[in-house]
PDB file of N, CA and C in Angstrom:
ATOM      1  N   MET A   1     -24.275 119.786 178.041  1.00 89.00           N
ATOM      2  CA  MET A   1     -25.650 119.140 177.699  1.00 89.00           C
ATOM      3  C   MET A   1     -26.075 118.953 179.012  1.00 89.00           C
ATOM      4  N   ALA A   2     -27.276 118.868 178.787  1.00 93.00           N
ATOM      5  CA  ALA A   2     -28.308 118.232 180.303  1.00 93.00           C
ATOM      6  C   ALA A   2     -28.812 117.499 180.344  1.00 93.00           C
ATOM      7  N   THR A   3     -29.121 117.590 181.492  1.00 94.00           N
ATOM      8  CA  THR A   3     -29.742 116.334 181.930  1.00 94.00           C
ATOM      9  C   THR A   3     -31.126 116.419 182.472  1.00 94.00           C
ATOM     10  N   ILE A   4     -31.695 115.405 182.865  1.00 93.00           N
ATOM     11  CA  ILE A   4     -33.096 115.345 182.901  1.00 93.00           C
ATOM     12  C   ILE A   4     -33.888 113.987 183.370  1.00 93.00           C
ATOM     13  N   THR A   5     -34.454 113.749 184.305  1.00 94.00           N
ATOM     14  CA  THR A   5     -34.963 112.819 184.904  1.00 94.00           C
ATOM     15  C   THR A   5     -36.180 113.247 184.966  1.00 94.00           C
ATOM     16  N   ILE A   6     -37.102 112.004 184.176  1.00 94.00           N
ATOM     17  CA  ILE A   6     -38.634 111.392 184.537  1.00 94.00           C
ATOM     18  C   ILE A   6     -39.131 110.605 185.098  1.00 94.00           C
ATOM     19  N   LYS A   7     -40.042 111.603 185.933  1.00 95.00           N
ATOM     20  CA  LYS A   7     -40.577 110.114 186.626  1.00 95.00           C
ATOM     21  C   LYS A   7     -41.787 109.924 186.864  1.00 95.00           C
ATOM     22  N   LYS A   8     -41.983 108.929 187.627  1.00 97.00           N
ATOM     23  CA  LYS A   8     -43.600 108.358 187.342  1.00 97.00           C
ATOM     24  C   LYS A   8     -43.681 107.829 185.793  1.00 97.00           C
ATOM     25  N   VAL A   9     -43.361 107.287 184.885  1.00 96.00           N
ATOM     26  CA  VAL A   9     -43.532 106.993 183.883  1.00 96.00           C
ATOM     27  C   VAL A   9     -44.641 105.522 183.936  1.00 96.00           C
ATOM     28  N   PRO A  10     -45.604 105.876 183.661  1.00 97.00           N
ATOM     29  CA  PRO A  10     -46.568 104.414 183.600  1.00 97.00           C
ATOM     30  C   PRO A  10     -45.673 103.537 182.572  1.00 97.00           C
ATOM     31  N   GLU A  11     -46.112 102.695 182.898  1.00 97.00           N
ATOM     32  CA  GLU A  11     -44.995 100.866 182.801  1.00 97.00           C
ATOM     33  C   GLU A  11     -45.461 100.565 181.111  1.00 97.00           C
ATOM     34  N   PRO A  12     -46.985 100.488 180.869  1.00 97.00           N
ATOM     35  CA  PRO A  12     -47.365 100.466 179.539  1.00 97.00           C
ATOM     36  C   PRO A  12     -46.326 100.995 178.800  1.00 97.00           C
ATOM     37  N   LEU A  13     -46.301 103.056 178.849  1.00 97.00           N
ATOM     38  CA  LEU A  13     -45.213 103.868 178.167  1.00 97.00           C
ATOM     39  C   LEU A  13     -43.940 103.111 177.830  1.00 97.00           C
ATOM     40  N   TYR A  14     -43.135 102.968 179.109  1.00 97.00           N
ATOM     41  CA  TYR A  14     -41.970 102.612 178.959  1.00 97.00           C
ATOM     42  C   TYR A  14     -41.803 101.504 178.685  1.00 97.00           C
ATOM     43  N   GLU A  15     -42.477 100.157 178.680  1.00 97.00           N
ATOM     44  CA  GLU A  15     -42.139  99.129 177.644  1.00 97.00           C
ATOM     45  C   GLU A  15     -42.618  99.326 176.243  1.00 97.00           C
ATOM     46  N   GLU A  16     -42.855 100.431 175.889  1.00 97.00           N
ATOM     47  CA  GLU A  16     -43.257 101.068 174.588  1.00 97.00           C
ATOM     48  C   GLU A  16     -41.722 101.588 174.467  1.00 97.00           C
ATOM     49  N   LEU A  17     -41.380 102.273 174.449  1.00 97.00           N
ATOM     50  CA  LEU A  17     -40.301 102.931 174.420  1.00 97.00           C
ATOM     51  C   LEU A  17     -39.102 102.158 175.065  1.00 97.00           C
ATOM     52  N   ARG A  18     -39.280 100.543 175.527  1.00 97.00           N
ATOM     53  CA  ARG A  18     -38.408  99.830 175.900  1.00 97.00           C
ATOM     54  C   ARG A  18     -38.249  98.723 174.100  1.00 97.00           C
ATOM     55  N   ARG A  19     -39.215  98.958 173.532  1.00 97.00           N
ATOM     56  CA  ARG A  19     -39.728  97.952 172.498  1.00 97.00           C
ATOM     57  C   ARG A  19     -39.029  98.856 171.262  1.00 97.00           C
ATOM     58  N   SER A  20     -39.306  99.841 170.983  1.00 97.00           N
ATOM     59  CA  SER A  20     -38.973 100.304 170.018  1.00 97.00           C
ATOM     60  C   SER A  20     -37.541 100.548 170.425  1.00 97.00           C
ATOM     61  N   ALA A  21     -36.763 100.940 171.065  1.00 97.00           N
ATOM     62  CA  ALA A  21     -35.549 101.429 171.425  1.00 97.00           C
ATOM     63  C   ALA A  21     -34.703 100.146 170.735  1.00 97.00           C
ATOM     64  N   LYS A  22     -35.203  98.910 171.339  1.00 97.00           N
ATOM     65  CA  LYS A  22     -34.889  97.559 170.151  1.00 97.00           C
ATOM     66  C   LYS A  22     -34.626  97.561 169.106  1.00 97.00           C
ATOM     67  N   ARG A  23     -36.126  97.520 168.760  1.00 97.00           N
ATOM     68  CA  ARG A  23     -36.658  97.907 167.723  1.00 97.00           C
ATOM     69  C   ARG A  23     -35.054  98.340 166.917  1.00 97.00           C
ATOM     70  N   ASN A  24     -35.251  99.770 167.384  1.00 97.00           N
ATOM     71  CA  ASN A  24     -33.827 100.766 166.474  1.00 97.00           C
ATOM     72  C   ASN A  24     -32.904 101.116 166.828  1.00 97.00           C
ATOM     73  N   ARG A  25     -32.385  99.490 168.073  1.00 97.00           N
ATOM     74  CA  ARG A  25     -31.145  99.613 168.287  1.00 97.00           C
ATOM     75  C   ARG A  25     -30.300 100.626 168.871  1.00 97.00           C
ATOM     76  N   ARG A  26     -31.197 101.583 169.781  1.00 97.00           N
ATOM     77  CA  ARG A  26     -30.607 102.470 170.206  1.00 97.00           C
ATOM     78  C   ARG A  26     -31.057 101.898 171.496  1.00 97.00           C
ATOM     79  N   SER A  27     -30.601 102.377 172.746  1.00 97.00           N
ATOM     80  CA  SER A  27     -30.487 102.792 174.293  1.00 97.00           C
ATOM     81  C   SER A  27     -31.881 102.886 174.524  1.00 97.00           C
ATOM     82  N   ILE A  28     -32.020 102.718 175.591  1.00 96.00           N
ATOM     83  CA  ILE A  28     -33.955 103.812 175.736  1.00 96.00           C
ATOM     84  C   ILE A  28     -33.061 105.412 175.720  1.00 96.00           C
ATOM     85  N   ASN A  29     -32.399 105.622 177.053  1.00 96.00           N
ATOM     86  CA  ASN A  29     -31.489 107.313 176.563  1.00 96.00           C
ATOM     87  C   ASN A  29     -31.940 107.893 175.427  1.00 96.00           C
ATOM     88  N   GLN A  30     -31.379 106.563 174.162  1.00 97.00           N
ATOM     89  CA  GLN A  30     -31.039 107.038 172.449  1.00 97.00           C
ATOM     90  C   GLN A  30     -32.647 107.636 172.175  1.00 97.00           C
ATOM     91  N   GLU A  31     -33.310 106.414 172.802  1.00 97.00           N
ATOM     92  CA  GLU A  31     -34.662 106.480 172.196  1.00 97.00           C
ATOM     93  C   GLU A  31     -35.760 108.147 172.334  1.00 97.00           C
ATOM     94  N   ALA A  32     -35.817 108.246 173.607  1.00 97.00           N
ATOM     95  CA  ALA A  32     -36.220 108.885 173.911  1.00 97.00           C
ATOM     96  C   ALA A  32     -36.107 110.093 173.547  1.00 97.00           C
ATOM     97  N   ILE A  33     -34.377 110.745 173.764  1.00 96.00           N
ATOM     98  CA  ILE A  33     -33.936 111.747 172.758  1.00 96.00           C
ATOM     99  C   ILE A  33     -35.176 111.939 171.312  1.00 96.00           C
ATOM    100  N   ALA A  34     -34.730 110.819 170.277  1.00 96.00           N
ATOM    101  CA  ALA A  34     -34.800 110.717 169.422  1.00 96.00           C
ATOM    102  C   ALA A  34     -36.316 111.053 169.032  1.00 96.00           C
ATOM    103  N   CYS A  35     -37.415 110.507 170.246  1.00 96.00           N
ATOM    104  CA  CYS A  35     -38.897 110.962 170.553  1.00 96.00           C
ATOM    105  C   CYS A  35     -39.274 112.500 170.695  1.00 96.00           C
ATOM    106  N   PHE A  36     -38.071 113.265 171.350  1.00 95.00           N
ATOM    107  CA  PHE A  36     -38.548 114.216 171.852  1.00 95.00           C
ATOM    108  C   PHE A  36     -37.869 114.963 170.412  1.00 95.00           C
ATOM    109  N   GLU A  37     -36.842 114.654 169.704  1.00 93.00           N
ATOM    110  CA  GLU A  37     -36.600 115.102 168.767  1.00 93.00           C
ATOM    111  C   GLU A  37     -37.776 115.535 167.688  1.00 93.00           C
ATOM    112  N   ARG A  38     -38.908 114.079 167.520  1.00 91.00           N
ATOM    113  CA  ARG A  38     -39.572 113.644 166.127  1.00 91.00           C
ATOM    114  C   ARG A  38     -40.462 115.056 166.856  1.00 91.00           C
ATOM    115  N   VAL A  39     -41.343 115.201 167.889  1.00 92.00           N
ATOM    116  CA  VAL A  39     -42.235 115.906 168.467  1.00 92.00           C
ATOM    117  C   VAL A  39     -41.129 117.703 168.518  1.00 92.00           C
ATOM    118  N   LEU A  40     -40.825 117.592 168.596  1.00 94.00           N
ATOM    119  CA  LEU A  40     -40.304 118.860 168.973  1.00 94.00           C
ATOM    120  C   LEU A  40     -39.357 119.877 167.683  1.00 94.00           C
ATOM    121  N   ARG A  41     -39.043 118.953 166.753  1.00 91.00           N
ATOM    122  CA  ARG A  41     -37.875 120.006 166.109  1.00 91.00           C
ATOM    123  C   ARG A  41     -38.848 118.677 164.721  1.00 91.00           C
ATOM    124  N   PRO A  42     -40.409 119.039 163.934  1.00 78.00           N
ATOM    125  CA  PRO A  42     -40.518 117.937 163.030  1.00 78.00           C
ATOM    126  C   PRO A  42     -39.723 119.153 161.835  1.00 78.00           C
ATOM    127  N   ARG A  43     -39.796 117.653 161.091  1.00 82.00           N
ATOM    128  CA  ARG A  43     -38.595 118.359 159.694  1.00 82.00           C
ATOM    129  C   ARG A  43     -39.406 119.118 159.122  1.00 82.00           C
ATOM    130  N   ARG A  44     -38.969 120.316 158.255  1.00 85.00           N
ATOM    131  CA  ARG A  44     -39.928 120.977 157.567  1.00 85.00           C
ATOM    132  C   ARG A  44     -39.720 120.337 156.246  1.00 85.00           C
ATOM    133  N   VAL A  45     -41.134 120.494 155.643  1.00 86.00           N
ATOM    134  CA  VAL A  45     -41.354 120.196 154.046  1.00 86.00           C
ATOM    135  C   VAL A  45     -41.147 121.048 153.259  1.00 86.00           C
ATOM    136  N   ASP A  46     -40.113 120.749 151.988  1.00 91.00           N
ATOM    137  CA  ASP A  46     -40.275 121.840 151.343  1.00 91.00           C
ATOM    138  C   ASP A  46     -41.361 121.669 150.371  1.00 91.00           C
ATOM    139  N   ALA A  47     -42.812 122.413 150.010  1.00 94.00           N
ATOM    140  CA  ALA A  47     -44.109 122.346 149.704  1.00 94.00           C
ATOM    141  C   ALA A  47     -43.977 122.396 148.455  1.00 94.00           C
ATOM    142  N   GLU A  48     -42.962 122.690 147.351  1.00 94.00           N
ATOM    143  CA  GLU A  48     -43.205 122.629 145.894  1.00 94.00           C
ATOM    144  C   GLU A  48     -42.534 120.992 145.757  1.00 94.00           C
ATOM    145  N   ALA A  49     -41.773 120.749 146.635  1.00 93.00           N
ATOM    146  CA  ALA A  49     -41.085 119.337 146.200  1.00 93.00           C
ATOM    147  C   ALA A  49     -41.621 118.506 146.901  1.00 93.00           C
ATOM    148  N   PHE A  50     -42.772 118.318 147.603  1.00 94.00           N
ATOM    149  CA  PHE A  50     -44.236 117.408 148.072  1.00 94.00           C
ATOM    150  C   PHE A  50     -44.862 117.875 147.326  1.00 94.00           C
ATOM    151  N   LEU A  51     -44.997 118.478 146.433  1.00 96.00           N
ATOM    152  CA  LEU A  51     -46.251 118.414 145.681  1.00 96.00           C
ATOM    153  C   LEU A  51     -46.031 117.632 144.449  1.00 96.00           C
ATOM    154  N   ALA A  52     -44.224 118.378 143.909  1.00 96.00           N
ATOM    155  CA  ALA A  52     -44.387 117.394 142.680  1.00 96.00           C
ATOM    156  C   ALA A  52     -44.147 115.782 142.624  1.00 96.00           C
ATOM    157  N   ASP A  53     -43.717 115.434 144.240  1.00 95.00           N
ATOM    158  CA  ASP A  53     -43.625 113.746 144.245  1.00 95.00           C
ATOM    159  C   ASP A  53     -45.285 113.325 144.173  1.00 95.00           C
ATOM    160  N   LEU A  54     -46.116 114.062 144.862  1.00 95.00           N
ATOM    161  CA  LEU A  54     -47.855 113.425 144.631  1.00 95.00           C
ATOM    162  C   LEU A  54     -48.156 113.688 143.060  1.00 95.00           C
ATOM    163  N   ARG A  55     -47.674 114.717 142.337  1.00 95.00           N
ATOM    164  CA  ARG A  55     -47.996 114.735 140.850  1.00 95.00           C
ATOM    165  C   ARG A  55     -47.454 113.502 140.364  1.00 95.00           C
ATOM    166  N   ARG A  56     -46.416 113.333 140.498  1.00 95.00           N
ATOM    167  CA  ARG A  56     -45.389 112.259 139.892  1.00 95.00           C
ATOM    168  C   ARG A  56     -46.114 110.667 140.522  1.00 95.00           C
ATOM    169  N   LEU A  57     -46.422 110.429 141.708  1.00 94.00           N
ATOM    170  CA  LEU A  57     -47.444 109.137 142.249  1.00 94.00           C
ATOM    171  C   LEU A  57     -48.706 109.589 141.288  1.00 94.00           C
ATOM    172  N   HIS A  58     -49.386 110.776 141.413  1.00 92.00           N
ATOM    173  CA  HIS A  58     -50.431 110.608 140.800  1.00 92.00           C
ATOM    174  C   HIS A  58     -50.976 109.833 139.492  1.00 92.00           C
ATOM    175  N   GLU A  59     -50.099 110.383 138.617  1.00 92.00           N
ATOM    176  CA  GLU A  59     -49.105 109.931 137.769  1.00 92.00           C
ATOM    177  C   GLU A  59     -49.385 108.827 136.734  1.00 92.00           C
ATOM    178  N   ARG A  60     -48.505 108.037 137.949  1.00 94.00           N
ATOM    179  CA  ARG A  60     -48.561 106.470 137.880  1.00 94.00           C
ATOM    180  C   ARG A  60     -49.814 106.179 138.308  1.00 94.00           C
ATOM    181  N   LEU A  61     -50.509 106.557 139.090  1.00 91.00           N
ATOM    182  CA  LEU A  61     -52.137 105.670 139.335  1.00 91.00           C
ATOM    183  C   LEU A  61     -53.191 105.680 138.636  1.00 91.00           C
ATOM    184  N   PRO A  62     -53.233 104.524 138.056  1.00 89.00           N
ATOM    185  CA  PRO A  62     -54.387 104.464 137.096  1.00 89.00           C
ATOM    186  C   PRO A  62     -55.574 105.689 137.691  1.00 89.00           C
ATOM    187  N   ARG A  63     -55.916 105.234 135.833  1.00 87.00           N
ATOM    188  CA  ARG A  63     -57.428 106.373 136.155  1.00 87.00           C
ATOM    189  C   ARG A  63     -59.049 105.818 136.198  1.00 87.00           C
ATOM    190  N   ILE A  64     -59.637 106.168 137.054  1.00 86.00           N
ATOM    191  CA  ILE A  64     -60.592 105.241 136.912  1.00 86.00           C
ATOM    192  C   ILE A  64     -61.722 106.269 136.613  1.00 86.00           C
ATOM    193  N   ASP A  65     -63.122 106.284 135.779  1.00 88.00           N
ATOM    194  CA  ASP A  65     -63.515 107.435 135.877  1.00 88.00           C
ATOM    195  C   ASP A  65     -64.828 106.456 135.488  1.00 88.00           C
ATOM    196  N   LEU A  66     -66.211 106.670 136.940  1.00 89.00           N
ATOM    197  CA  LEU A  66     -66.990 106.255 137.435  1.00 89.00           C
ATOM    198  C   LEU A  66     -68.501 107.555 137.114  1.00 89.00           C
ATOM    199  N   PRO A  67     -68.745 107.005 136.373  1.00 92.00           N
ATOM    200  CA  PRO A  67     -70.491 107.562 136.153  1.00 92.00           C
ATOM    201  C   PRO A  67     -70.920 108.079 137.698  1.00 92.00           C
ATOM    202  N   LEU A  68     -71.434 109.706 137.532  1.00 93.00           N
ATOM    203  CA  LEU A  68     -71.862 110.024 138.736  1.00 93.00           C
ATOM    204  C   LEU A  68     -72.829 109.282 140.004  1.00 93.00           C
ATOM    205  N   GLU A  69     -73.501 108.374 138.791  1.00 92.00           N
ATOM    206  CA  GLU A  69     -74.626 107.550 139.830  1.00 92.00           C
ATOM    207  C   GLU A  69     -74.186 106.211 140.467  1.00 92.00           C
ATOM    208  N   ASP A  70     -73.269 106.078 139.502  1.00 91.00           N
ATOM    209  CA  ASP A  70     -72.383 105.018 140.563  1.00 91.00           C
ATOM    210  C   ASP A  70     -71.198 105.806 142.351  1.00 91.00           C
ATOM    211  N   VAL A  71     -71.063 106.814 142.077  1.00 89.00           N
ATOM    212  CA  VAL A  71     -70.419 107.498 142.839  1.00 89.00           C
ATOM    213  C   VAL A  71     -71.469 107.831 144.116  1.00 89.00           C
ATOM    214  N   GLU A  72     -72.467 108.148 143.628  1.00 90.00           N
ATOM    215  CA  GLU A  72     -73.469 109.107 144.437  1.00 90.00           C
ATOM    216  C   GLU A  72     -74.564 107.694 145.521  1.00 90.00           C
ATOM    217  N   ALA A  73     -74.401 106.662 144.379  1.00 91.00           N
ATOM    218  CA  ALA A  73     -74.625 105.401 145.273  1.00 91.00           C
ATOM    219  C   ALA A  73     -73.903 104.594 146.193  1.00 91.00           C
ATOM    220  N   GLY A  74     -72.522 104.978 145.820  1.00 88.00           N
ATOM    221  CA  GLY A  74     -71.563 104.465 146.550  1.00 88.00           C
ATOM    222  C   GLY A  74     -71.444 105.156 148.105  1.00 88.00           C
ATOM    223  N   ILE A  75     -71.578 106.398 148.054  1.00 90.00           N
ATOM    224  CA  ILE A  75     -72.095 107.928 149.361  1.00 90.00           C
ATOM    225  C   ILE A  75     -72.658 107.255 149.907  1.00 90.00           C
ATOM    226  N   ASN A  76     -74.459 106.651 149.070  1.00 90.00           N
ATOM    227  CA  ASN A  76     -75.620 106.518 150.134  1.00 90.00           C
ATOM    228  C   ASN A  76     -75.534 105.228 150.115  1.00 90.00           C
ATOM    229  N   GLU A  77     -74.737 104.282 150.057  1.00 89.00           N
ATOM    230  CA  GLU A  77     -75.299 102.646 149.926  1.00 89.00           C
ATOM    231  C   GLU A  77     -74.863 102.794 152.279  1.00 89.00           C
ATOM    232  N   GLY A  78     -76.072 101.369 152.424  1.00 77.00           N
ATOM    233  CA  GLY A  78     -75.601 101.661 153.864  1.00 77.00           C
ATOM    234  C   GLY A  78     -75.916 103.332 154.691  1.00 77.00           C
ATOM    235  N   ARG A  79     -76.898 104.685 153.761  1.00 77.00           N
ATOM    236  CA  ARG A  79     -77.773 104.701 155.003  1.00 77.00           C
ATOM    237  C   ARG A  79     -78.812 104.590 154.460  1.00 77.00           C
ATOM    238  N   PRO A  80     -79.783 105.220 155.501  1.00 71.00           N
ATOM    239  CA  PRO A  80     -81.120 104.783 155.932  1.00 71.00           C
ATOM    240  C   PRO A  80     -81.885 105.416 154.939  1.00 71.00           C
TER     241      PRO A  80
END
């Protein structure tokens, strides 16, 4: 396993990493690795499963029918 050293980390960024590590009950090193993995190895999403989840969510939401005039009024509200 490789070892890296990161120099000149801005204090606010380091504090954010430290707080995140504490929240996740990890060491600062483990938290940095988790951040690297999240950014450098984004998880693949199964498009069909994602769409199926969206469809199920959409079916649970109440249907709201608005007249076109109300939609246009909402869009134009506050515009000169």
